[in-house]
mmCIF file with all atom_site columns, C-alpha atoms in Angstrom:
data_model
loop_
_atom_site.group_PDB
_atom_site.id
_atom_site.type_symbol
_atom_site.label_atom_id
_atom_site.label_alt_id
_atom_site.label_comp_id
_atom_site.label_asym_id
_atom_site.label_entity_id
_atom_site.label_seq_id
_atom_site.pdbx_PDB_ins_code
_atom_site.Cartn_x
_atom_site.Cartn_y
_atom_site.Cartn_z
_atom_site.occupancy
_atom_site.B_iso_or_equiv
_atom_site.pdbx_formal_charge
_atom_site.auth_seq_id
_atom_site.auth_comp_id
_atom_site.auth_asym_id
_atom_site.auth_atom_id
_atom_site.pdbx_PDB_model_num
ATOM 1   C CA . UNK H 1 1   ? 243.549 26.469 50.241  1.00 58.00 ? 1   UNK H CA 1
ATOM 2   C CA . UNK H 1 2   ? 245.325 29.468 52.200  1.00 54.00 ? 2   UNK H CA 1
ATOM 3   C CA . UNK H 1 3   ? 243.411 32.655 52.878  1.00 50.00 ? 3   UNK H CA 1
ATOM 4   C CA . UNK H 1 4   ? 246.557 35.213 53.870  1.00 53.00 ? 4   UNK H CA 1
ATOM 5   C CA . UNK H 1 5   ? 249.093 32.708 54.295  1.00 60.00 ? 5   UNK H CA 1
ATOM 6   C CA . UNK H 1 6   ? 246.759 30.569 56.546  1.00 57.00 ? 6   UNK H CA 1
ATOM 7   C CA . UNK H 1 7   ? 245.048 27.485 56.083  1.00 61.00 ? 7   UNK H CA 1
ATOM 8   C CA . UNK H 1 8   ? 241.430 26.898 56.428  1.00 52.00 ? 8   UNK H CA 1
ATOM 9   C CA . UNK H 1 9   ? 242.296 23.987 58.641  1.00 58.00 ? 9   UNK H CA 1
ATOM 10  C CA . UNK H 1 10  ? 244.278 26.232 61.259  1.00 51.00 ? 10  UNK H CA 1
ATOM 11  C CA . UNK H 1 11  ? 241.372 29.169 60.774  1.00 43.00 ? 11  UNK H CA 1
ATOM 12  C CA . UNK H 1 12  ? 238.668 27.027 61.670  1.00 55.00 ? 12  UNK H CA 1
ATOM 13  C CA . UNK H 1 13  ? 240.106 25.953 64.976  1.00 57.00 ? 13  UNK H CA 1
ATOM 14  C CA . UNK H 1 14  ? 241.519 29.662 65.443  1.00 48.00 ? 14  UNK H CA 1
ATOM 15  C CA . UNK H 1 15  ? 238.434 31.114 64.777  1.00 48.00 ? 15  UNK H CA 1
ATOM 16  C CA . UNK H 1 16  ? 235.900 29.086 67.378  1.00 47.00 ? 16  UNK H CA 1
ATOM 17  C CA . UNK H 1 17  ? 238.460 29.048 70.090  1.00 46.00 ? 17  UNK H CA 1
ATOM 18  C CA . UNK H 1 18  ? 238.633 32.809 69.604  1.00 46.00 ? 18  UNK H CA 1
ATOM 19  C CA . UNK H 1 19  ? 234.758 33.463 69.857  1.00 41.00 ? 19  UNK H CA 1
ATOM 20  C CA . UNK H 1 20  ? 235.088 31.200 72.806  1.00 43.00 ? 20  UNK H CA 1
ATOM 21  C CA . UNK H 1 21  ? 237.360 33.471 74.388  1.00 42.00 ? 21  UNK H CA 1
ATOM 22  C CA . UNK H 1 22  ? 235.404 36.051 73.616  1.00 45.00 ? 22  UNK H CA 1
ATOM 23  C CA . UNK H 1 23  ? 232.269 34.696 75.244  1.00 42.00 ? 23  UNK H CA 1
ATOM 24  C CA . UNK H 1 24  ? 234.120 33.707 78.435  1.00 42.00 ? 24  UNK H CA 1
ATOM 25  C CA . UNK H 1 25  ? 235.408 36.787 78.743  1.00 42.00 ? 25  UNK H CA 1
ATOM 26  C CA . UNK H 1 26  ? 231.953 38.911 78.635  1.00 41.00 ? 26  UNK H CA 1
ATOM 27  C CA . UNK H 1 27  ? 230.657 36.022 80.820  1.00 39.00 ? 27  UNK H CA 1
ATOM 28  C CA . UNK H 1 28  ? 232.690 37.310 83.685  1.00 40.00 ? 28  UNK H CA 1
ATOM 29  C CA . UNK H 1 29  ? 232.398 40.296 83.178  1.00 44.00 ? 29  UNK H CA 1
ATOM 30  C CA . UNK H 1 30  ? 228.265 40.175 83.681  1.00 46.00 ? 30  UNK H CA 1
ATOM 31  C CA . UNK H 1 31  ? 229.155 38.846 86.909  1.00 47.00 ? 31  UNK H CA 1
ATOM 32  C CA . UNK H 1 32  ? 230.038 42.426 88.107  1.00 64.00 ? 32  UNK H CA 1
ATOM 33  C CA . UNK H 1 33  ? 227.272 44.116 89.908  1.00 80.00 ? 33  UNK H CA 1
ATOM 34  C CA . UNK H 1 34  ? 225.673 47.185 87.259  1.00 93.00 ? 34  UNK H CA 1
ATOM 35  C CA . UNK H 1 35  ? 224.161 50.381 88.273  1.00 94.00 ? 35  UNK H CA 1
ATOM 36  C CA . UNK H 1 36  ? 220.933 49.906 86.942  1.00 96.00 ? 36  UNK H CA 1
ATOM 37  C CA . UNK H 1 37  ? 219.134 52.524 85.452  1.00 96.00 ? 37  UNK H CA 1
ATOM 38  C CA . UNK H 1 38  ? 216.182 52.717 87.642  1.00 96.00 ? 38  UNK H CA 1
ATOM 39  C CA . UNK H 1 39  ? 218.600 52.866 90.383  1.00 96.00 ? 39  UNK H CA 1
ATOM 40  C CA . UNK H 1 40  ? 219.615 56.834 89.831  1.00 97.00 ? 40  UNK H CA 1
ATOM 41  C CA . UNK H 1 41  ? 216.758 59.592 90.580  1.00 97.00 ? 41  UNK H CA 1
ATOM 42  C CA . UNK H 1 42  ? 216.928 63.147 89.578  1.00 98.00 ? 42  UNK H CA 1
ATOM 43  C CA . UNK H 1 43  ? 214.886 65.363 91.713  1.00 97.00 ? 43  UNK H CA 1
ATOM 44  C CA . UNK H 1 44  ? 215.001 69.060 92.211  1.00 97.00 ? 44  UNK H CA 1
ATOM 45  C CA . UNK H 1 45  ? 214.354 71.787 94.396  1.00 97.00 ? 45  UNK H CA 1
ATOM 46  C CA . UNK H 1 46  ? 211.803 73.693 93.746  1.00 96.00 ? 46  UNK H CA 1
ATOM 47  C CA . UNK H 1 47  ? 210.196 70.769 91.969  1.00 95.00 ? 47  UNK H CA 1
ATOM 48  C CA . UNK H 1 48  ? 209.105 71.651 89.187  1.00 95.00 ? 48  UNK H CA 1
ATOM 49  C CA . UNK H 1 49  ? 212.394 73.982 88.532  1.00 97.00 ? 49  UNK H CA 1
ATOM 50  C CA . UNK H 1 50  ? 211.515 77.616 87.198  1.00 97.00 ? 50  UNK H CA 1
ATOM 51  C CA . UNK H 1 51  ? 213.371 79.756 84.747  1.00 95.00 ? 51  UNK H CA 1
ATOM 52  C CA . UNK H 1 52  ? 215.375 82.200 85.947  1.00 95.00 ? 52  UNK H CA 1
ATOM 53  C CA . UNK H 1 53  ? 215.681 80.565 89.255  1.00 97.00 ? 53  UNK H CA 1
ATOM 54  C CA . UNK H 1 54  ? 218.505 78.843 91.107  1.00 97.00 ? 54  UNK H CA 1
ATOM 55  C CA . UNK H 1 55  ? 217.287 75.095 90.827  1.00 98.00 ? 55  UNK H CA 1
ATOM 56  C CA . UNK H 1 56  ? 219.362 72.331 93.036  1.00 98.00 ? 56  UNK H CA 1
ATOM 57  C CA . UNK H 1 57  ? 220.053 69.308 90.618  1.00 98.00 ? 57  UNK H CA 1
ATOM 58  C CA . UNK H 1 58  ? 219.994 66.321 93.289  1.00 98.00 ? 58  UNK H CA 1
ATOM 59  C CA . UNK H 1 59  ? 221.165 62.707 91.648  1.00 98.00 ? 59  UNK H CA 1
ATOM 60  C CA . UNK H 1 60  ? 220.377 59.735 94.183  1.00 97.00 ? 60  UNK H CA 1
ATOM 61  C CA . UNK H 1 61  ? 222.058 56.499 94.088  1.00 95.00 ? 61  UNK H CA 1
ATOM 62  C CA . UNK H 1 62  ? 219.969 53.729 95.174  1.00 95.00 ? 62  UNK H CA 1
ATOM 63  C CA . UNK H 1 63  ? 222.137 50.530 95.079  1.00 94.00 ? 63  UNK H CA 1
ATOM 64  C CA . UNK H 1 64  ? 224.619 49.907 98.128  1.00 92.00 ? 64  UNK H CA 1
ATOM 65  C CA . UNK H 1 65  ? 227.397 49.100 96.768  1.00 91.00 ? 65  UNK H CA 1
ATOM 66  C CA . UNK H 1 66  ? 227.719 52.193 94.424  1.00 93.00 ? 66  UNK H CA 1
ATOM 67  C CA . UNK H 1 67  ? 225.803 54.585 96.870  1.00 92.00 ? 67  UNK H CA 1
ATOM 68  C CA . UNK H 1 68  ? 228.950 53.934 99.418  1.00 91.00 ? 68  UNK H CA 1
ATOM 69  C CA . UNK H 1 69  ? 231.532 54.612 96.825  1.00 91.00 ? 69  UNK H CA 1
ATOM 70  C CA . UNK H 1 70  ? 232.795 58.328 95.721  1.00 91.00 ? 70  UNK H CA 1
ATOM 71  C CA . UNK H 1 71  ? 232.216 59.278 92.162  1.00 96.00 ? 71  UNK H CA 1
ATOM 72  C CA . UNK H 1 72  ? 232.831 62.087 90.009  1.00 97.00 ? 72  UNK H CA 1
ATOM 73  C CA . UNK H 1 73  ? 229.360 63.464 89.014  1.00 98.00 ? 73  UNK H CA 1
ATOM 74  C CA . UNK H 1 74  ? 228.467 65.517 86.026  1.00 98.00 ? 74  UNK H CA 1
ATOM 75  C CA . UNK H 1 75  ? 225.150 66.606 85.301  1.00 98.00 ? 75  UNK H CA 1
ATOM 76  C CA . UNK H 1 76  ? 224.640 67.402 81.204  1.00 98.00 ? 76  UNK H CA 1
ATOM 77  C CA . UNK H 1 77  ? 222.136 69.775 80.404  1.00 98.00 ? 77  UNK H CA 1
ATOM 78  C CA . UNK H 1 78  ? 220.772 69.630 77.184  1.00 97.00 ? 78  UNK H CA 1
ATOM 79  C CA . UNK H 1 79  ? 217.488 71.764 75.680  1.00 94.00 ? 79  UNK H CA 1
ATOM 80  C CA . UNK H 1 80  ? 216.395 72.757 72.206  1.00 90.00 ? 80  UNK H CA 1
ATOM 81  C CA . UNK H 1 81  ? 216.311 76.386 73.420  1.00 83.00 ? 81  UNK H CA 1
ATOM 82  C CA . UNK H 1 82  ? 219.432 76.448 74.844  1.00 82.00 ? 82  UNK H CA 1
ATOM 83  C CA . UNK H 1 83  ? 222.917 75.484 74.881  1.00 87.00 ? 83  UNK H CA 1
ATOM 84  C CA . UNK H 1 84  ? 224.120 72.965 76.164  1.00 92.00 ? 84  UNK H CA 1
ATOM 85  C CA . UNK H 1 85  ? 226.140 72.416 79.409  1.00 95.00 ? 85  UNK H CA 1
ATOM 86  C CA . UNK H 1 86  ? 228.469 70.210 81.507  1.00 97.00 ? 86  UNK H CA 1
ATOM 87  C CA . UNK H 1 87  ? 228.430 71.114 85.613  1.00 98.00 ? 87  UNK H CA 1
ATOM 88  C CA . UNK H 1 88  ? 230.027 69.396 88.596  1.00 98.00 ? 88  UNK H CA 1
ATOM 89  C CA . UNK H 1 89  ? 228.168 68.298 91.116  1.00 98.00 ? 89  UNK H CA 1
ATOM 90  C CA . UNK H 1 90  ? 229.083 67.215 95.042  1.00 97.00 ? 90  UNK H CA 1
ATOM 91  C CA . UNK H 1 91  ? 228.610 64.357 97.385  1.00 95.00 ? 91  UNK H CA 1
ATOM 92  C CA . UNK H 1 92  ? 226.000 65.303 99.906  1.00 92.00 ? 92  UNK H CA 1
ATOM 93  C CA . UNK H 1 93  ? 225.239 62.551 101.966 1.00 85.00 ? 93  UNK H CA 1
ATOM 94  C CA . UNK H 1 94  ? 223.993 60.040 99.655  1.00 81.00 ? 94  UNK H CA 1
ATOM 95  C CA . UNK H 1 95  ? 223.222 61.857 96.786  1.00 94.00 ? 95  UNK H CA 1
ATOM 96  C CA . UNK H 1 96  ? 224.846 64.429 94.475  1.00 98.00 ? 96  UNK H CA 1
ATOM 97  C CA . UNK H 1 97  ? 224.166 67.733 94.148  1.00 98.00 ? 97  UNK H CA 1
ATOM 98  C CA . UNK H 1 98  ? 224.983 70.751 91.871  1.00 98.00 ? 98  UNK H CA 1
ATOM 99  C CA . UNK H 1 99  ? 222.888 74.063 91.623  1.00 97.00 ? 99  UNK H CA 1
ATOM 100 C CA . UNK H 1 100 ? 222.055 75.727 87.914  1.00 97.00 ? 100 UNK H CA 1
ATOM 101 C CA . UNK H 1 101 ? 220.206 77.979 87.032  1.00 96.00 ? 101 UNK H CA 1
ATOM 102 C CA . UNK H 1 102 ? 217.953 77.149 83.767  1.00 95.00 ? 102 UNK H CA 1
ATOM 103 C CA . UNK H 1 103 ? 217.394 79.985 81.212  1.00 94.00 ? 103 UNK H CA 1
ATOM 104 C CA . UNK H 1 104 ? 214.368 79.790 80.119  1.00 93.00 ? 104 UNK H CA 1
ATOM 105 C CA . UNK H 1 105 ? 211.545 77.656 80.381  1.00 94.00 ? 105 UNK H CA 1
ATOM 106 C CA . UNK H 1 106 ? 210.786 74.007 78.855  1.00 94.00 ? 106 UNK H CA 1
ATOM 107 C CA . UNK H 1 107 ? 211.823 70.286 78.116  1.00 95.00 ? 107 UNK H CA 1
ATOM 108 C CA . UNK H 1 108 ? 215.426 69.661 79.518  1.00 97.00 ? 108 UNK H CA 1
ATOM 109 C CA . UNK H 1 109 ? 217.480 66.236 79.016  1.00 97.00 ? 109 UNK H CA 1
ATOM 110 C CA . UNK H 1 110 ? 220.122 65.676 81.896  1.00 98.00 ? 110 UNK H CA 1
ATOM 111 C CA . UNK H 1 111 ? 222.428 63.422 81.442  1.00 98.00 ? 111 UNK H CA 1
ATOM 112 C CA . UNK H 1 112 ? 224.036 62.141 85.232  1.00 98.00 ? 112 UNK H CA 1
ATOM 113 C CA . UNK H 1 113 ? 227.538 60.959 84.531  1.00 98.00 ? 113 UNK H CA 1
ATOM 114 C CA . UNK H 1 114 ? 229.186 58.957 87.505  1.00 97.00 ? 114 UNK H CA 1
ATOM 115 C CA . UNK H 1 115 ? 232.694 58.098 87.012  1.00 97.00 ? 115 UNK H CA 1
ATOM 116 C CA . UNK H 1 116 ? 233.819 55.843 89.763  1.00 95.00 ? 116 UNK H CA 1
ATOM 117 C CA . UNK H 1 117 ? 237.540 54.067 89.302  1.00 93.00 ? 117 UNK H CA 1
ATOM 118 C CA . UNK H 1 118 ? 236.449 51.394 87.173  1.00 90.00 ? 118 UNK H CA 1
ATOM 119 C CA . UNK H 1 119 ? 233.161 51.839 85.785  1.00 94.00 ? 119 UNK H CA 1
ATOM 120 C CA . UNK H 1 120 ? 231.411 55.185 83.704  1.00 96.00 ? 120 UNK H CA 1
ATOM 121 C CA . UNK H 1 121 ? 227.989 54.685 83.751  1.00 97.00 ? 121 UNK H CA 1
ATOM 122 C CA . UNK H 1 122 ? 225.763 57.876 81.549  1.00 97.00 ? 122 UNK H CA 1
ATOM 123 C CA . UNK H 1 123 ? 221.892 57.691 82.575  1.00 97.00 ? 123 UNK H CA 1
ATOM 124 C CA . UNK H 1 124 ? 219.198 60.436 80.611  1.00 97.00 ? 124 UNK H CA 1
ATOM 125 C CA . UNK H 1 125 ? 216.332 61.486 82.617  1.00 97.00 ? 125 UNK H CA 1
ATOM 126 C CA . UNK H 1 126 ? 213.905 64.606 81.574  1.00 97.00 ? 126 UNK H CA 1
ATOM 127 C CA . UNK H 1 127 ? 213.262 67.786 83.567  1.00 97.00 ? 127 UNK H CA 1
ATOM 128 C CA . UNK H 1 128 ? 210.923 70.432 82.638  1.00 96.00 ? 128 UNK H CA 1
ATOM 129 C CA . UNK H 1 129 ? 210.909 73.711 83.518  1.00 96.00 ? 129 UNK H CA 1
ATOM 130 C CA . UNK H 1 130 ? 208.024 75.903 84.264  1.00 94.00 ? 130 UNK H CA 1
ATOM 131 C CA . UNK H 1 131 ? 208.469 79.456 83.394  1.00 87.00 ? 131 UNK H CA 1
ATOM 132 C CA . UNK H 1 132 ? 209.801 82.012 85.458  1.00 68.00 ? 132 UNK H CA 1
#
């Protein structure tokens, strides 16, 4: 019997050997070192942030190997009040910082994204904001 102008015969050699692939494949990729999510802090200063008030978004690395590399940083700031917003932020010694100011109090999701050349990692942590 052919399924598409191929035989089961040749699919079911085709098929495991391609799943094998597959597997080998993610297999060395896991062998990479991964920024972990525990690994990036968000702080800020003041902590707690108010509204209305310059606030100084600080992102720390804590793994070596990506700590010592240069990324691009974006901090994504995200509210139910608000909308939302992308900023850049800088490399200041070994974390990342970027100043906003939030516009009005409450429960803020930031989203860190470090691009470094090979590897995007996206990590969500929560800020709220006290009123102003």
């Amino acid at each position: 019997m052919k399924v598409y102008g191929i035989s089961l015969r040749a699919l079911s050699i085709v098929v495991p050997v391609a799943v094998l692939l597959m597997l080998a494949g993610c297999g060395a990729s896991g062998k990479q070192q991964t920024l972990k999510f525990s690994e990036v802090a968000l702080t800020s200063v003041p902590s707690p942030p108010a509204a209305g008030q310059a606030t100084k978004l600080i992102a720390t690395i804590n793994n070596n190997k990506f700590a010592a590399e240069k990324a691009k940083v974006q901090f994504q700031i995200n509210s139910k009040n608000d909308l939302p917003s992308l900023i850049d932020a800088v490399k200041e010694g070994d974390s990342y910082t970027s100043s906003h100011t939030f516009p009005s109090a409450g429960d803020y999701t930031i989203t860190i994204h470090l691009m470094y050349p090979n590897d995007h990692f996206a990590f969500t942590k929560q800020l709220k904001v006290g009123g102003g």
